[in-house]
Amino acid sequence: MKWDSINLYYNQICFYITLGSLCMHCTFWIQVILHHNIRQRSLQWIYSYLFIDILLMSLFFLQYGIRTKDDCFSNTVFSILCTLEAYSAIYLSLIQPYLLVGLNICRYLRIVKSLNVYTRYIKTIYFIHILLYISPSLSFILQFQFGWSMLESGTGAICDLTYSSMSAQSINIMLEFIIPVSLNIIFMAMTLVHIRHSKRTVNAERQVHKRLLLQFFIVYMIWLLLWGPFVLIYQFTKITDRISFYSQIISFCEVFCDPFIFIALDNRFIEALKKSWKMLKNIQRVSQIQPSSRAMARSGF
C-alpha cells in the first residue's frame, strides 16, 4: 500500500499542514475546556464542524502512517483500508456545509422570528444532526449499488472513486455544493432584508445584527474559496491528477484556517482568548516574582 514518489511528495505537504492544523485545533479546544461561557448549545453547529475536522486529521494521519510503510495486508484488510481512504474525506466534507446551513437557519430564526430553537426545539436539532451524518452514507451505498460509482485502486496510488454516469456527477454537485451554498446565501439575504426593513428593531440592535451578518458573509466567502475546489474537482478528475493534489492541499489549508474562521464568527471566542492571554501573563508574572522572593529570603531580607 506504499505511495509512489509523486503521491508521497504531495502528501508530505499535506502532512506538515495537518500538523499545524492540529496545533491550532488543540489551542481552540483548550479554550472550550477552560471557559464555561463558550460551552453552550447555540455553538453546537460550530463544535460539530470542528469535531469533523479532528476526524479528518485523524484519518489522514492513519492513512499517512499506513501508506509510508512497506507492510503487506491481506485482501480483506486492504479492501477495508482502501474503502475508508476513498470515502472518508469526501463523506466528512459533505456534512460540513450542511452544518453551516443549520447554523445560518438558527441565526435567521433568532433574529427574524425571535425564536430560540436551542431551548424549544433541541430534540429536533439533535435529530437533524443524526440525519446529516446518515444521509451521505445512504447516497454512497445507492450509487455503488446502481453502478454509478466504482472504487479504484492502483499500485502506489491513492484509492479513489470514479463515476460511470454524468447524471450521478450532476446529482452529487447539486447535493454537495449547489444546495448548501444556495441555502446559506438565501438565508443570509432573508436575514439582511429583515434587518433593513424591520421597524421593531432599535437602531443599536440593528447595527449589531448587520455587523454579525457581514462578518458571517465575509468569513463564509473565505471558507467557500478554500472548501469548494476539492468538492467540485474530485467529481471530474482522478485524485492522482495534479489539479486534484492542489485542491486537496487547499482543503487541508481550510482545516488549518477553520479555528480562525469560527473565532471571527463569534465574539465569545475572542473574549475567551483574551481571558486565556491574561491568565498566561498572570502565571508568567507569578513565576517571575517567586524566584526573586526566594533570593531575598536567602539573603536575609
XYZ file of N, CA and C in Angstrom, residues 138-264:
381
model
N -26.040 6.816 2.888
C -27.095 6.234 2.048
C -26.865 6.583 0.583
N -26.443 7.812 0.325
C -26.169 8.238 -1.047
C -25.041 7.420 -1.659
N -23.967 7.201 -0.918
C -22.841 6.406 -1.415
C -23.257 4.965 -1.694
N -24.048 4.388 -0.780
C -24.492 2.990 -0.941
C -25.352 2.840 -2.188
N -26.293 3.767 -2.383
C -27.181 3.707 -3.553
C -26.385 3.845 -4.851
N -25.455 4.781 -4.885
C -24.651 4.979 -6.097
C -23.802 3.748 -6.410
N -23.284 3.110 -5.369
C -22.477 1.907 -5.579
C -23.342 0.745 -6.065
N -24.542 0.607 -5.483
C -25.440 -0.488 -5.864
C -25.920 -0.351 -7.306
N -26.168 0.871 -7.741
C -26.627 1.105 -9.114
C -25.474 1.155 -10.122
N -24.256 1.017 -9.640
C -23.099 1.021 -10.531
C -22.689 2.397 -11.009
N -23.168 3.445 -10.342
C -22.810 4.810 -10.737
C -21.408 5.188 -10.262
N -20.960 4.567 -9.172
C -19.621 4.850 -8.651
C -18.856 3.550 -8.465
N -17.545 3.621 -8.646
C -16.685 2.443 -8.510
C -15.434 2.809 -7.729
N -14.972 1.849 -6.949
C -13.751 2.035 -6.177
C -12.556 1.652 -7.035
N -11.605 2.561 -7.130
C -10.440 2.331 -7.988
C -9.162 2.441 -7.167
N -8.286 1.454 -7.324
C -7.005 1.483 -6.613
C -5.910 1.001 -7.544
N -4.742 1.582 -7.400
C -3.599 1.188 -8.221
C -2.354 1.089 -7.373
N -1.343 0.440 -7.870
C -0.095 0.274 -7.131
C 0.569 1.630 -6.900
N 0.784 1.951 -5.625
C 1.439 3.211 -5.273
C 0.545 4.425 -5.349
N -0.730 4.223 -5.680
C -1.659 5.350 -5.843
C -2.668 5.381 -4.703
N -3.394 6.488 -4.628
C -4.438 6.651 -3.627
C -5.714 5.988 -4.120
N -6.432 5.323 -3.218
C -7.733 4.749 -3.576
C -8.710 5.883 -3.857
N -9.499 5.713 -4.909
C -10.307 6.826 -5.403
C -11.660 6.316 -5.878
N -12.630 7.241 -5.955
C -13.947 6.941 -6.517
C -14.008 7.452 -7.948
N -14.516 6.622 -8.853
C -14.767 7.061 -10.225
C -16.248 6.894 -10.517
N -16.765 7.750 -11.398
C -18.203 7.752 -11.689
C -18.433 7.380 -13.145
N -19.403 6.479 -13.348
C -19.703 5.989 -14.697
C -20.825 6.765 -15.358
N -21.495 7.618 -14.592
C -22.663 8.326 -15.109
C -22.513 9.829 -14.892
N -22.726 10.597 -15.949
C -22.685 12.052 -15.852
C -23.839 12.572 -14.997
N -24.972 11.878 -15.058
C -26.128 12.294 -14.257
C -25.829 12.134 -12.767
N -25.091 11.075 -12.403
C -24.713 10.876 -10.999
C -23.805 12.005 -10.529
N -22.878 12.412 -11.378
C -21.988 13.524 -11.033
C -22.769 14.824 -10.865
N -23.753 15.028 -11.734
C -24.577 16.243 -11.649
C -25.385 16.259 -10.355
N -25.950 15.098 -9.993
C -26.715 14.995 -8.739
C -25.808 15.274 -7.546
N -24.599 14.719 -7.592
C -23.645 14.939 -6.500
C -23.298 16.413 -6.348
N -23.064 17.080 -7.474
C -22.747 18.513 -7.421
C -23.917 19.297 -6.829
N -25.126 18.907 -7.202
C -26.317 19.567 -6.653
C -26.383 19.399 -5.132
N -26.238 18.144 -4.675
C -26.390 17.836 -3.253
C -25.223 18.346 -2.418
N -24.031 18.271 -2.984
C -22.828 18.542 -2.204
C -22.393 20.003 -2.239
N -22.793 20.720 -3.284
C -22.295 22.090 -3.430
C -23.414 23.107 -3.630
N -24.197 22.929 -4.685
C -25.174 23.960 -5.066
C -26.234 24.166 -3.989
N -26.818 23.076 -3.471
C -27.905 23.205 -2.489
C -27.429 23.855 -1.191
N -26.363 23.350 -0.525
C -25.957 24.002 0.730
C -25.499 25.443 0.557
N -24.775 25.723 -0.521
C -24.310 27.097 -0.754
C -25.499 28.018 -1.021
N -26.450 27.548 -1.837
C -27.642 28.353 -2.143
C -28.464 28.622 -0.892
N -28.639 27.597 -0.049
C -29.411 27.770 1.190
C -28.760 28.808 2.098
N -27.456 28.758 2.215
C -26.766 29.744 3.053
C -26.948 31.157 2.515
N -26.808 31.320 1.213
C -26.963 32.650 0.605
C -28.400 33.147 0.761
N -29.375 32.253 0.560
C -30.792 32.629 0.688
C -31.100 33.108 2.100
N -30.660 32.348 3.113
C -30.975 32.726 4.497
C -30.209 33.972 4.931
N -29.016 34.171 4.408
C -28.303 35.422 4.695
C -29.039 36.609 4.084
N -29.527 36.431 2.852
C -30.261 37.508 2.171
C -31.571 37.819 2.890
N -32.296 36.773 3.303
C -33.563 36.971 4.018
C -33.342 37.686 5.346
N -32.266 37.329 6.030
C -31.949 37.985 7.301
C -31.612 39.456 7.080
N -30.841 39.733 6.027
C -30.464 41.116 5.722
C -31.682 41.959 5.373
N -32.587 41.412 4.573
C -33.817 42.129 4.204
C -34.631 42.455 5.445
N -34.740 41.491 6.354
C -35.493 41.721 7.594
C -34.850 42.830 8.427
N -33.528 42.783 8.560
C -32.829 43.778 9.375
C -33.019 45.180 8.801
N -32.968 45.296 7.488
C -33.063 46.614 6.849
C -34.468 47.197 6.930
N -35.498 46.343 6.956
C -36.870 46.843 6.891
C -37.651 46.682 8.195
N -37.042 46.056 9.192
C -37.756 45.831 10.442
C -37.919 47.134 11.218
N -39.142 47.397 11.667
C -39.428 48.588 12.463
C -39.389 48.281 13.956
N -39.410 46.966 14.278
C -39.411 46.586 15.688
C -38.014 46.684 16.300
N -36.995 46.581 15.451
C -35.624 46.542 15.949
C -35.084 47.957 16.141
N -34.520 48.224 17.315
C -33.923 49.531 17.578
C -32.621 49.640 16.789
N -32.168 50.881 16.590
C -31.001 51.115 15.734
C -29.751 50.392 16.218
N -29.514 50.409 17.535
C -28.310 49.775 18.081
C -28.311 48.273 17.799
N -29.458 47.647 18.033
C -29.569 46.203 17.787
C -29.454 45.900 16.300
N -30.020 46.774 15.472
C -29.940 46.584 14.021
C -28.489 46.636 13.540
N -27.715 47.560 14.094
C -26.307 47.672 13.712
C -25.516 46.432 14.128
N -25.838 45.894 15.306
C -25.170 44.665 15.770
C -25.470 43.512 14.825
N -26.753 43.367 14.451
C -27.151 42.286 13.542
C -26.486 42.443 12.171
N -26.422 43.680 11.683
C -25.768 43.932 10.387
C -24.290 43.555 10.433
N -23.643 43.935 11.536
C -22.216 43.634 11.677
C -21.979 42.122 11.725
N -22.824 41.412 12.483
C -22.691 39.955 12.577
C -22.931 39.286 11.229
N -23.917 39.793 10.494
C -24.229 39.221 9.186
C -23.097 39.478 8.194
N -22.537 40.681 8.236
C -21.403 40.999 7.361
C -20.200 40.118 7.697
N -19.976 39.921 9.006
C -18.906 39.030 9.447
C -19.096 37.634 8.866
N -20.316 37.122 9.008
C -20.605 35.765 8.536
C -20.404 35.671 7.031
N -20.842 36.693 6.291
C -20.729 36.667 4.829
C -19.263 36.646 4.395
N -18.439 37.514 4.982
C -17.018 37.580 4.609
C -16.315 36.267 4.929
N -16.560 35.766 6.146
C -15.927 34.518 6.574
C -16.406 33.350 5.718
N -17.696 33.365 5.368
C -18.252 32.278 4.553
C -17.630 32.268 3.159
N -17.400 33.431 2.590
C -16.768 33.506 1.268
C -15.331 32.977 1.309
N -14.608 33.307 2.386
C -13.241 32.780 2.537
C -13.282 31.263 2.651
N -14.205 30.768 3.480
C -14.355 29.315 3.658
C -14.707 28.649 2.333
N -15.607 29.256 1.566
C -16.062 28.677 0.301
C -14.917 28.550 -0.699
N -14.045 29.549 -0.738
C -12.894 29.514 -1.653
C -11.916 28.399 -1.295
N -11.832 28.060 -0.010
C -10.914 27.008 0.428
C -11.537 25.620 0.342
N -12.833 25.525 0.647
C -13.520 24.226 0.688
C -14.015 23.802 -0.688
N -14.506 24.754 -1.486
C -15.183 24.445 -2.740
C -14.380 23.679 -3.773
N -13.109 24.050 -4.042
C -12.369 23.372 -5.120
C -12.283 21.860 -4.971
N -12.028 21.365 -3.761
C -11.896 19.915 -3.564
C -13.206 19.199 -3.868
N -14.328 19.737 -3.382
C -15.630 19.092 -3.575
C -16.018 19.071 -5.049
N -15.678 20.121 -5.781
C -16.017 20.187 -7.205
C -15.077 19.340 -8.061
N -13.789 19.425 -7.785
C -12.798 18.782 -8.656
C -12.808 17.270 -8.535
N -13.043 16.742 -7.319
C -12.955 15.289 -7.151
C -14.005 14.550 -7.976
N -15.097 15.249 -8.348
C -16.152 14.613 -9.139
C -15.693 14.306 -10.564
N -14.787 15.111 -11.090
C -14.480 15.033 -12.519
C -13.036 14.624 -12.825
N -12.195 14.521 -11.809
C -10.806 14.123 -12.050
C -10.405 13.025 -11.081
N -9.368 12.301 -11.442
C -8.802 11.322 -10.522
C -8.002 12.054 -9.456
N -7.993 11.471 -8.268
C -7.310 12.137 -7.158
C -5.793 12.139 -7.336
N -5.302 11.320 -8.290
C -3.861 11.307 -8.586
C -3.467 12.387 -9.593
N -4.438 13.067 -10.195
C -4.121 14.170 -11.099
C -3.556 15.346 -10.302
N -2.713 16.131 -10.965
C -2.056 17.236 -10.261
C -3.061 18.250 -9.724
N -4.086 18.553 -10.497
C -5.080 19.534 -10.047
C -5.816 19.038 -8.803
N -6.016 17.715 -8.707
C -6.649 17.143 -7.516
C -5.742 17.262 -6.303
N -4.445 17.070 -6.525
C -3.497 17.241 -5.425
C -3.541 18.674 -4.905
N -3.589 19.637 -5.827
C -3.628 21.040 -5.415
C -4.910 21.351 -4.635
N -6.033 20.818 -5.120
C -7.304 21.060 -4.424
C -7.298 20.412 -3.042
N -6.624 19.264 -2.924
C -6.521 18.595 -1.629
C -5.669 19.412 -0.660
N -4.594 19.990 -1.160
C -3.744 20.844 -0.320
C -4.528 22.066 0.160
N -5.318 22.669 -0.745
C -6.161 23.813 -0.365
C -7.176 23.394 0.693
N -7.717 22.182 0.543
C -8.682 21.661 1.515
C -8.051 21.520 2.900
N -6.810 21.059 2.959
C -6.113 20.955 4.245
C -5.798 22.340 4.812
N -5.565 23.305 3.944
C -5.387 24.689 4.402
C -6.676 25.202 5.047
N -7.809 24.785 4.497
C -9.109 25.165 5.074
C -9.267 24.600 6.482
N -8.831 23.351 6.687
C -8.869 22.743 8.021
C -7.994 23.547 8.984
N -6.842 24.004 8.503
C -5.949 24.836 9.318
C -6.629 26.150 9.709
N -7.376 26.741 8.776
C -7.990 28.060 8.992
C -9.299 27.999 9.776
N -9.921 26.830 9.874
C -11.251 26.730 10.490
C -11.340 27.345 11.885
N -10.385 27.091 12.804
C -10.491 27.745 14.117
C -10.517 29.266 14.019
N -9.682 29.848 13.142
C -9.691 31.303 12.942
C -11.047 31.764 12.412
N -11.598 30.988 11.479
C -12.872 31.342 10.854
C -13.975 31.423 11.897
N -14.053 30.430 12.774
C -15.146 30.407 13.750
C -14.897 31.356 14.912
N -13.639 31.620 15.228
C -13.344 32.648 16.227
C -13.823 34.008 15.724
N -13.643 34.259 14.419
C -14.087 35.523 13.826
C -15.607 35.629 13.776
